[in-house]
Amino acid sequence: MLIPYEEFKRRAEALSGAMAAACAAAGRPASSVALLAVTKTHPAAAAEYAARYGLGAVGENRVQEAVEKKPSGPAGLRWELIGHLQSNKAALAVATFDRIQSVDSVKLVDRLGRAAAERGSPLPILLQINAGEDPAKFGADLDQADALLEAALRQPALVTQGLMTIAPFSDDPAVAVRTFNRLREVRDRQQAQFGHPLPELSMGMSGDFAAAIAAGSTLIRVGTALFGAR
Protein backbone atom coordinates (compact mmCIF):
# COMPACT_ATOMS: atom_id res chain seq x y z
CA MET A 1 0.00 0.00 0.00
CA LEU A 2 1.28 3.46 -0.90
CA ILE A 3 2.13 5.76 2.00
CA PRO A 4 0.07 8.98 2.45
CA TYR A 5 1.28 12.01 0.50
CA GLU A 6 2.23 13.90 3.67
CA GLU A 7 4.57 11.05 4.63
CA PHE A 8 6.04 11.10 1.14
CA LYS A 9 6.56 14.86 1.40
CA ARG A 10 8.30 14.47 4.76
CA ARG A 11 10.60 11.81 3.29
CA ALA A 12 11.31 13.91 0.20
CA GLU A 13 12.22 16.94 2.31
CA ALA A 14 14.54 14.85 4.47
CA LEU A 15 16.15 13.37 1.37
CA SER A 16 16.60 16.80 -0.18
CA GLY A 17 18.36 17.94 2.98
CA ALA A 18 20.65 14.90 2.95
CA MET A 19 21.44 15.48 -0.73
CA ALA A 20 22.28 19.12 -0.05
CA ALA A 21 24.55 18.10 2.83
CA ALA A 22 26.33 15.56 0.62
CA CYS A 23 26.80 18.20 -2.06
CA ALA A 24 28.19 20.67 0.48
CA ALA A 25 30.62 18.05 1.79
CA ALA A 26 31.78 17.43 -1.79
CA GLY A 27 32.15 21.14 -2.52
CA ARG A 28 29.34 21.06 -5.07
CA PRO A 29 26.22 23.20 -5.41
CA ALA A 30 23.02 21.39 -4.45
CA SER A 31 21.61 22.26 -7.87
CA SER A 32 24.22 20.02 -9.54
CA VAL A 33 22.42 16.80 -8.51
CA ALA A 34 18.88 15.91 -9.54
CA LEU A 35 16.54 13.35 -7.98
CA LEU A 36 14.75 10.66 -9.96
CA ALA A 37 11.84 9.18 -8.01
CA VAL A 38 11.72 5.43 -8.65
CA THR A 39 8.09 4.36 -8.77
CA LYS A 40 8.57 0.73 -9.83
CA THR A 41 6.09 -1.71 -8.23
CA HIS A 42 4.18 1.21 -6.68
CA PRO A 43 0.74 2.26 -7.94
CA ALA A 44 0.30 5.03 -10.49
CA ALA A 45 -0.45 7.47 -7.65
CA ALA A 46 3.27 7.40 -6.78
CA ALA A 47 3.99 9.30 -9.98
CA GLU A 48 1.36 11.86 -8.99
CA TYR A 49 3.13 12.28 -5.62
CA ALA A 50 6.42 12.97 -7.39
CA ALA A 51 4.87 15.54 -9.70
CA ARG A 52 2.96 17.25 -6.88
CA TYR A 53 6.19 17.63 -4.93
CA GLY A 54 7.82 19.24 -7.95
CA LEU A 55 9.99 16.42 -9.27
CA GLY A 56 10.27 16.36 -13.03
CA ALA A 57 10.66 12.65 -13.72
CA VAL A 58 10.05 9.15 -12.43
CA GLY A 59 11.93 5.93 -13.08
CA GLU A 60 10.49 2.53 -13.93
CA ASN A 61 12.19 -0.86 -14.24
CA ARG A 62 9.81 -2.57 -16.65
CA VAL A 63 8.39 -1.39 -19.93
CA GLN A 64 4.96 -2.95 -19.44
CA GLU A 65 4.54 -1.44 -15.98
CA ALA A 66 5.15 2.04 -17.38
CA VAL A 67 2.82 1.37 -20.30
CA GLU A 68 0.04 0.66 -17.81
CA LYS A 69 0.77 3.59 -15.48
CA LYS A 70 1.72 6.41 -17.81
CA PRO A 71 -1.74 7.15 -19.30
CA SER A 72 -3.07 8.03 -15.83
CA GLY A 73 0.09 9.91 -14.83
CA PRO A 74 0.37 13.69 -14.51
CA ALA A 75 0.80 15.71 -17.69
CA GLY A 76 4.33 16.91 -18.27
CA LEU A 77 5.98 14.28 -16.07
CA ARG A 78 8.93 12.55 -17.74
CA TRP A 79 9.26 8.76 -17.61
CA GLU A 80 12.68 7.12 -17.63
CA LEU A 81 13.56 3.45 -17.99
CA ILE A 82 16.20 2.38 -15.49
CA GLY A 83 15.75 -1.40 -15.66
CA HIS A 84 17.17 -3.92 -18.10
CA LEU A 85 15.69 -3.68 -21.58
CA GLN A 86 15.44 -6.63 -23.92
CA SER A 87 16.15 -5.64 -27.50
CA ASN A 88 12.84 -7.10 -28.70
CA LYS A 89 11.02 -4.47 -26.61
CA ALA A 90 13.04 -1.56 -27.99
CA ALA A 91 10.27 -0.12 -30.14
CA LEU A 92 7.73 -0.19 -27.30
CA ALA A 93 10.28 1.40 -24.95
CA VAL A 94 10.96 4.20 -27.45
CA ALA A 95 7.22 4.86 -27.68
CA THR A 96 6.83 4.92 -23.89
CA PHE A 97 9.85 6.57 -22.29
CA ASP A 98 11.35 10.05 -22.47
CA ARG A 99 14.79 8.66 -21.75
CA ILE A 100 16.31 5.20 -21.49
CA GLN A 101 19.16 4.88 -18.99
CA SER A 102 19.83 1.16 -19.30
CA VAL A 103 21.41 0.93 -22.77
CA ASP A 104 23.98 -1.81 -22.32
CA SER A 105 24.73 -3.47 -25.68
CA VAL A 106 25.49 -2.58 -29.28
CA LYS A 107 22.50 -4.68 -30.38
CA LEU A 108 20.19 -2.64 -28.18
CA VAL A 109 21.74 0.62 -29.40
CA ASP A 110 21.00 -0.35 -32.99
CA ARG A 111 17.40 -1.39 -32.22
CA LEU A 112 16.72 1.84 -30.31
CA GLY A 113 18.34 3.92 -33.04
CA ARG A 114 16.11 2.40 -35.71
CA ALA A 115 12.97 2.75 -33.60
CA ALA A 116 13.72 6.38 -32.75
CA ALA A 117 14.41 7.16 -36.42
CA GLU A 118 11.10 5.58 -37.44
CA ARG A 119 9.32 7.62 -34.77
CA GLY A 120 10.90 10.74 -36.22
CA SER A 121 12.17 12.28 -32.99
CA PRO A 122 15.47 11.89 -31.11
CA LEU A 123 15.70 9.66 -28.05
CA PRO A 124 17.91 10.65 -25.10
CA ILE A 125 19.85 7.71 -23.67
CA LEU A 126 22.44 6.85 -21.05
CA LEU A 127 24.89 3.99 -21.47
CA GLN A 128 24.84 1.50 -18.60
CA ILE A 129 28.32 0.38 -17.60
CA ASN A 130 29.01 -2.39 -15.10
CA ALA A 131 31.61 -0.27 -13.36
CA GLY A 132 31.51 -2.51 -10.28
CA GLU A 133 32.31 -5.59 -12.37
CA ASP A 134 29.44 -7.36 -10.63
CA PRO A 135 28.26 -10.54 -12.43
CA ALA A 136 24.83 -10.03 -10.87
CA LYS A 137 24.37 -6.63 -12.55
CA PHE A 138 23.55 -5.65 -16.11
CA GLY A 139 25.68 -3.17 -18.00
CA ALA A 140 28.46 -3.26 -20.54
CA ASP A 141 31.81 -4.50 -19.29
CA LEU A 142 34.42 -1.82 -18.79
CA ASP A 143 36.41 -3.02 -21.80
CA GLN A 144 33.29 -2.68 -23.97
CA ALA A 145 32.43 0.86 -22.90
CA ASP A 146 34.15 2.52 -25.85
CA ALA A 147 32.55 0.20 -28.41
CA LEU A 148 29.15 0.94 -26.88
CA LEU A 149 29.70 4.70 -27.11
CA GLU A 150 30.97 4.41 -30.68
CA ALA A 151 27.82 2.50 -31.64
CA ALA A 152 25.59 5.08 -29.96
CA LEU A 153 27.31 7.97 -31.70
CA ARG A 154 26.71 6.30 -35.06
CA GLN A 155 22.95 6.51 -34.50
CA PRO A 156 21.68 9.97 -35.52
CA ALA A 157 18.35 9.49 -33.74
CA LEU A 158 19.98 8.79 -30.36
CA VAL A 159 21.20 11.56 -28.05
CA THR A 160 23.83 10.07 -25.76
CA GLN A 161 23.81 12.19 -22.62
CA GLY A 162 26.05 10.25 -20.25
CA LEU A 163 26.60 7.06 -18.31
CA MET A 164 24.76 5.04 -15.68
CA THR A 165 25.80 2.34 -13.22
CA ILE A 166 24.53 0.35 -10.24
CA ALA A 167 26.96 -0.42 -7.44
CA PRO A 168 27.24 -4.04 -6.24
CA PHE A 169 25.38 -4.93 -3.05
CA SER A 170 28.01 -4.99 -0.31
CA ASP A 171 28.42 -4.31 3.39
CA ASP A 172 31.68 -2.54 2.54
CA PRO A 173 31.03 1.12 1.61
CA ALA A 174 34.33 1.19 -0.26
CA VAL A 175 32.81 -1.01 -2.97
CA ALA A 176 30.30 1.67 -3.96
CA VAL A 177 32.92 4.41 -3.75
CA ARG A 178 35.22 2.47 -6.07
CA THR A 179 32.37 1.78 -8.51
CA PHE A 180 31.26 5.39 -8.72
CA ASN A 181 34.78 6.77 -9.07
CA ARG A 182 35.46 4.29 -11.84
CA LEU A 183 32.38 5.39 -13.79
CA ARG A 184 33.41 9.02 -13.50
CA GLU A 185 36.88 8.13 -14.74
CA VAL A 186 35.42 6.30 -17.73
CA ARG A 187 33.21 9.30 -18.52
CA ASP A 188 36.10 11.77 -18.24
CA ARG A 189 38.30 9.67 -20.49
CA GLN A 190 35.59 9.14 -23.08
CA GLN A 191 34.76 12.83 -23.24
CA ALA A 192 38.39 13.62 -23.94
CA GLN A 193 38.85 10.75 -26.39
CA PHE A 194 35.64 11.08 -28.39
CA GLY A 195 35.07 14.82 -28.09
CA HIS A 196 31.43 14.22 -27.18
CA PRO A 197 29.97 15.76 -24.02
CA LEU A 198 28.64 13.25 -21.49
CA PRO A 199 27.30 15.52 -18.74
CA GLU A 200 25.03 13.02 -17.01
CA LEU A 201 26.30 10.52 -14.44
CA SER A 202 23.35 8.54 -13.12
CA MET A 203 24.60 6.73 -10.05
CA GLY A 204 23.54 6.34 -6.45
CA MET A 205 20.39 4.99 -4.82
CA SER A 206 18.76 5.13 -1.39
CA GLY A 207 21.65 3.44 0.42
CA ASP A 208 24.67 4.93 -1.33
CA PHE A 209 23.72 8.30 -2.82
CA ALA A 210 26.13 10.27 -0.60
CA ALA A 211 29.09 8.31 -1.97
CA ALA A 212 27.76 8.80 -5.49
CA ILE A 213 27.45 12.56 -5.02
CA ALA A 214 31.00 12.70 -3.67
CA ALA A 215 32.16 10.88 -6.81
CA GLY A 216 30.37 13.25 -9.18
CA SER A 217 26.85 11.90 -9.68
CA THR A 218 24.43 14.28 -11.37
CA LEU A 219 21.34 12.10 -10.87
CA ILE A 220 20.42 9.78 -8.03
CA ARG A 221 17.67 7.19 -8.39
CA VAL A 222 15.69 6.77 -5.17
CA GLY A 223 12.63 4.68 -4.42
CA THR A 224 12.75 3.18 -0.93
CA ALA A 225 13.76 6.39 0.86
CA LEU A 226 10.81 8.15 -0.75
CA PHE A 227 8.02 5.59 -0.88
CA GLY A 228 9.10 3.03 1.70
CA ALA A 229 9.74 -0.68 1.26
CA ARG A 230 8.00 -2.43 -1.60
CSV table of C-alpha atoms in Angstrom, one decimal:
chain,number,residue,atom,x,y,z
A,1,MET,CA,0.0,0.0,0.0
A,2,LEU,CA,1.3,3.5,-0.9
A,3,ILE,CA,2.1,5.8,2.0
A,4,PRO,CA,0.1,9.0,2.4
A,5,TYR,CA,1.3,12.0,0.5
A,6,GLU,CA,2.2,13.9,3.7
A,7,GLU,CA,4.6,11.1,4.6
A,8,PHE,CA,6.0,11.1,1.1
A,9,LYS,CA,6.6,14.9,1.4
A,10,ARG,CA,8.3,14.5,4.8
A,11,ARG,CA,10.6,11.8,3.3
A,12,ALA,CA,11.3,13.9,0.2
A,13,GLU,CA,12.2,16.9,2.3
A,14,ALA,CA,14.5,14.8,4.5
A,15,LEU,CA,16.2,13.4,1.4
A,16,SER,CA,16.6,16.8,-0.2
A,17,GLY,CA,18.4,17.9,3.0
A,18,ALA,CA,20.6,14.9,3.0
A,19,MET,CA,21.4,15.5,-0.7
A,20,ALA,CA,22.3,19.1,0.0
A,21,ALA,CA,24.6,18.1,2.8
A,22,ALA,CA,26.3,15.6,0.6
A,23,CYS,CA,26.8,18.2,-2.1
A,24,ALA,CA,28.2,20.7,0.5
A,25,ALA,CA,30.6,18.0,1.8
A,26,ALA,CA,31.8,17.4,-1.8
A,27,GLY,CA,32.2,21.1,-2.5
A,28,ARG,CA,29.3,21.1,-5.1
A,29,PRO,CA,26.2,23.2,-5.4
A,30,ALA,CA,23.0,21.4,-4.5
A,31,SER,CA,21.6,22.3,-7.9
A,32,SER,CA,24.2,20.0,-9.5
A,33,VAL,CA,22.4,16.8,-8.5
A,34,ALA,CA,18.9,15.9,-9.5
A,35,LEU,CA,16.5,13.3,-8.0
A,36,LEU,CA,14.7,10.7,-10.0
A,37,ALA,CA,11.8,9.2,-8.0
A,38,VAL,CA,11.7,5.4,-8.6
A,39,THR,CA,8.1,4.4,-8.8
A,40,LYS,CA,8.6,0.7,-9.8
A,41,THR,CA,6.1,-1.7,-8.2
A,42,HIS,CA,4.2,1.2,-6.7
A,43,PRO,CA,0.7,2.3,-7.9
A,44,ALA,CA,0.3,5.0,-10.5
A,45,ALA,CA,-0.4,7.5,-7.6
A,46,ALA,CA,3.3,7.4,-6.8
A,47,ALA,CA,4.0,9.3,-10.0
A,48,GLU,CA,1.4,11.9,-9.0
A,49,TYR,CA,3.1,12.3,-5.6
A,50,ALA,CA,6.4,13.0,-7.4
A,51,ALA,CA,4.9,15.5,-9.7
A,52,ARG,CA,3.0,17.2,-6.9
A,53,TYR,CA,6.2,17.6,-4.9
A,54,GLY,CA,7.8,19.2,-8.0
A,55,LEU,CA,10.0,16.4,-9.3
A,56,GLY,CA,10.3,16.4,-13.0
A,57,ALA,CA,10.7,12.7,-13.7
A,58,VAL,CA,10.0,9.1,-12.4
A,59,GLY,CA,11.9,5.9,-13.1
A,60,GLU,CA,10.5,2.5,-13.9
A,61,ASN,CA,12.2,-0.9,-14.2
A,62,ARG,CA,9.8,-2.6,-16.6
A,63,VAL,CA,8.4,-1.4,-19.9
A,64,GLN,CA,5.0,-3.0,-19.4
A,65,GLU,CA,4.5,-1.4,-16.0
A,66,ALA,CA,5.2,2.0,-17.4
A,67,VAL,CA,2.8,1.4,-20.3
A,68,GLU,CA,0.0,0.7,-17.8
A,69,LYS,CA,0.8,3.6,-15.5
A,70,LYS,CA,1.7,6.4,-17.8
A,71,PRO,CA,-1.7,7.2,-19.3
A,72,SER,CA,-3.1,8.0,-15.8
A,73,GLY,CA,0.1,9.9,-14.8
A,74,PRO,CA,0.4,13.7,-14.5
A,75,ALA,CA,0.8,15.7,-17.7
A,76,GLY,CA,4.3,16.9,-18.3
A,77,LEU,CA,6.0,14.3,-16.1
A,78,ARG,CA,8.9,12.6,-17.7
A,79,TRP,CA,9.3,8.8,-17.6
A,80,GLU,CA,12.7,7.1,-17.6
A,81,LEU,CA,13.6,3.4,-18.0
A,82,ILE,CA,16.2,2.4,-15.5
A,83,GLY,CA,15.8,-1.4,-15.7
A,84,HIS,CA,17.2,-3.9,-18.1
A,85,LEU,CA,15.7,-3.7,-21.6
A,86,GLN,CA,15.4,-6.6,-23.9
A,87,SER,CA,16.1,-5.6,-27.5
A,88,ASN,CA,12.8,-7.1,-28.7
A,89,LYS,CA,11.0,-4.5,-26.6
A,90,ALA,CA,13.0,-1.6,-28.0
A,91,ALA,CA,10.3,-0.1,-30.1
A,92,LEU,CA,7.7,-0.2,-27.3
A,93,ALA,CA,10.3,1.4,-25.0
A,94,VAL,CA,11.0,4.2,-27.4
A,95,ALA,CA,7.2,4.9,-27.7
A,96,THR,CA,6.8,4.9,-23.9
A,97,PHE,CA,9.9,6.6,-22.3
A,98,ASP,CA,11.4,10.0,-22.5
A,99,ARG,CA,14.8,8.7,-21.7
A,100,ILE,CA,16.3,5.2,-21.5
A,101,GLN,CA,19.2,4.9,-19.0
A,102,SER,CA,19.8,1.2,-19.3
A,103,VAL,CA,21.4,0.9,-22.8
A,104,ASP,CA,24.0,-1.8,-22.3
A,105,SER,CA,24.7,-3.5,-25.7
A,106,VAL,CA,25.5,-2.6,-29.3
A,107,LYS,CA,22.5,-4.7,-30.4
A,108,LEU,CA,20.2,-2.6,-28.2
A,109,VAL,CA,21.7,0.6,-29.4
A,110,ASP,CA,21.0,-0.4,-33.0
A,111,ARG,CA,17.4,-1.4,-32.2
A,112,LEU,CA,16.7,1.8,-30.3
A,113,GLY,CA,18.3,3.9,-33.0
A,114,ARG,CA,16.1,2.4,-35.7
A,115,ALA,CA,13.0,2.7,-33.6
A,116,ALA,CA,13.7,6.4,-32.8
A,117,ALA,CA,14.4,7.2,-36.4
A,118,GLU,CA,11.1,5.6,-37.4
A,119,ARG,CA,9.3,7.6,-34.8
A,120,GLY,CA,10.9,10.7,-36.2
A,121,SER,CA,12.2,12.3,-33.0
A,122,PRO,CA,15.5,11.9,-31.1
A,123,LEU,CA,15.7,9.7,-28.0
A,124,PRO,CA,17.9,10.7,-25.1
A,125,ILE,CA,19.8,7.7,-23.7
A,126,LEU,CA,22.4,6.8,-21.1
A,127,LEU,CA,24.9,4.0,-21.5
A,128,GLN,CA,24.8,1.5,-18.6
A,129,ILE,CA,28.3,0.4,-17.6
A,130,ASN,CA,29.0,-2.4,-15.1
A,131,ALA,CA,31.6,-0.3,-13.4
A,132,GLY,CA,31.5,-2.5,-10.3
A,133,GLU,CA,32.3,-5.6,-12.4
A,134,ASP,CA,29.4,-7.4,-10.6
A,135,PRO,CA,28.3,-10.5,-12.4
A,136,ALA,CA,24.8,-10.0,-10.9
A,137,LYS,CA,24.4,-6.6,-12.6
A,138,PHE,CA,23.5,-5.7,-16.1
A,139,GLY,CA,25.7,-3.2,-18.0
A,140,ALA,CA,28.5,-3.3,-20.5
A,141,ASP,CA,31.8,-4.5,-19.3
A,142,LEU,CA,34.4,-1.8,-18.8
A,143,ASP,CA,36.4,-3.0,-21.8
A,144,GLN,CA,33.3,-2.7,-24.0
A,145,ALA,CA,32.4,0.9,-22.9
A,146,ASP,CA,34.2,2.5,-25.8
A,147,ALA,CA,32.6,0.2,-28.4
A,148,LEU,CA,29.2,0.9,-26.9
A,149,LEU,CA,29.7,4.7,-27.1
A,150,GLU,CA,31.0,4.4,-30.7
A,151,ALA,CA,27.8,2.5,-31.6
A,152,ALA,CA,25.6,5.1,-30.0
A,153,LEU,CA,27.3,8.0,-31.7
A,154,ARG,CA,26.7,6.3,-35.1
A,155,GLN,CA,23.0,6.5,-34.5
A,156,PRO,CA,21.7,10.0,-35.5
A,157,ALA,CA,18.3,9.5,-33.7
A,158,LEU,CA,20.0,8.8,-30.4
A,159,VAL,CA,21.2,11.6,-28.1
A,160,THR,CA,23.8,10.1,-25.8
A,161,GLN,CA,23.8,12.2,-22.6
A,162,GLY,CA,26.0,10.3,-20.2
A,163,LEU,CA,26.6,7.1,-18.3
A,164,MET,CA,24.8,5.0,-15.7
A,165,THR,CA,25.8,2.3,-13.2
A,166,ILE,CA,24.5,0.4,-10.2
A,167,ALA,CA,27.0,-0.4,-7.4
A,168,PRO,CA,27.2,-4.0,-6.2
A,169,PHE,CA,25.4,-4.9,-3.0
A,170,SER,CA,28.0,-5.0,-0.3
A,171,ASP,CA,28.4,-4.3,3.4
A,172,ASP,CA,31.7,-2.5,2.5
A,173,PRO,CA,31.0,1.1,1.6
A,174,ALA,CA,34.3,1.2,-0.3
A,175,VAL,CA,32.8,-1.0,-3.0
A,176,ALA,CA,30.3,1.7,-4.0
A,177,VAL,CA,32.9,4.4,-3.8
A,178,ARG,CA,35.2,2.5,-6.1
A,179,THR,CA,32.4,1.8,-8.5
A,180,PHE,CA,31.3,5.4,-8.7
A,181,ASN,CA,34.8,6.8,-9.1
A,182,ARG,CA,35.5,4.3,-11.8
A,183,LEU,CA,32.4,5.4,-13.8
A,184,ARG,CA,33.4,9.0,-13.5
A,185,GLU,CA,36.9,8.1,-14.7
A,186,VAL,CA,35.4,6.3,-17.7
A,187,ARG,CA,33.2,9.3,-18.5
A,188,ASP,CA,36.1,11.8,-18.2
A,189,ARG,CA,38.3,9.7,-20.5
A,190,GLN,CA,35.6,9.1,-23.1
A,191,GLN,CA,34.8,12.8,-23.2
A,192,ALA,CA,38.4,13.6,-23.9
A,193,GLN,CA,38.8,10.7,-26.4
A,194,PHE,CA,35.6,11.1,-28.4
A,195,GLY,CA,35.1,14.8,-28.1
A,196,HIS,CA,31.4,14.2,-27.2
A,197,PRO,CA,30.0,15.8,-24.0
A,198,LEU,CA,28.6,13.3,-21.5
A,199,PRO,CA,27.3,15.5,-18.7
A,200,GLU,CA,25.0,13.0,-17.0
A,201,LEU,CA,26.3,10.5,-14.4
A,202,SER,CA,23.3,8.5,-13.1
A,203,MET,CA,24.6,6.7,-10.0
A,204,GLY,CA,23.5,6.3,-6.4
A,205,MET,CA,20.4,5.0,-4.8
A,206,SER,CA,18.8,5.1,-1.4
A,207,GLY,CA,21.7,3.4,0.4
A,208,ASP,CA,24.7,4.9,-1.3
A,209,PHE,CA,23.7,8.3,-2.8
A,210,ALA,CA,26.1,10.3,-0.6
A,211,ALA,CA,29.1,8.3,-2.0
A,212,ALA,CA,27.8,8.8,-5.5
A,213,ILE,CA,27.4,12.6,-5.0
A,214,ALA,CA,31.0,12.7,-3.7
A,215,ALA,CA,32.2,10.9,-6.8
A,216,GLY,CA,30.4,13.2,-9.2
A,217,SER,CA,26.8,11.9,-9.7
A,218,THR,CA,24.4,14.3,-11.4
A,219,LEU,CA,21.3,12.1,-10.9
A,220,ILE,CA,20.4,9.8,-8.0
A,221,ARG,CA,17.7,7.2,-8.4
A,222,VAL,CA,15.7,6.8,-5.2
A,223,GLY,CA,12.6,4.7,-4.4
A,224,THR,CA,12.7,3.2,-0.9
A,225,ALA,CA,13.8,6.4,0.9
A,226,LEU,CA,10.8,8.2,-0.7
A,227,PHE,CA,8.0,5.6,-0.9
A,228,GLY,CA,9.1,3.0,1.7
A,229,ALA,CA,9.7,-0.7,1.3
A,230,ARG,CA,8.0,-2.4,-1.6
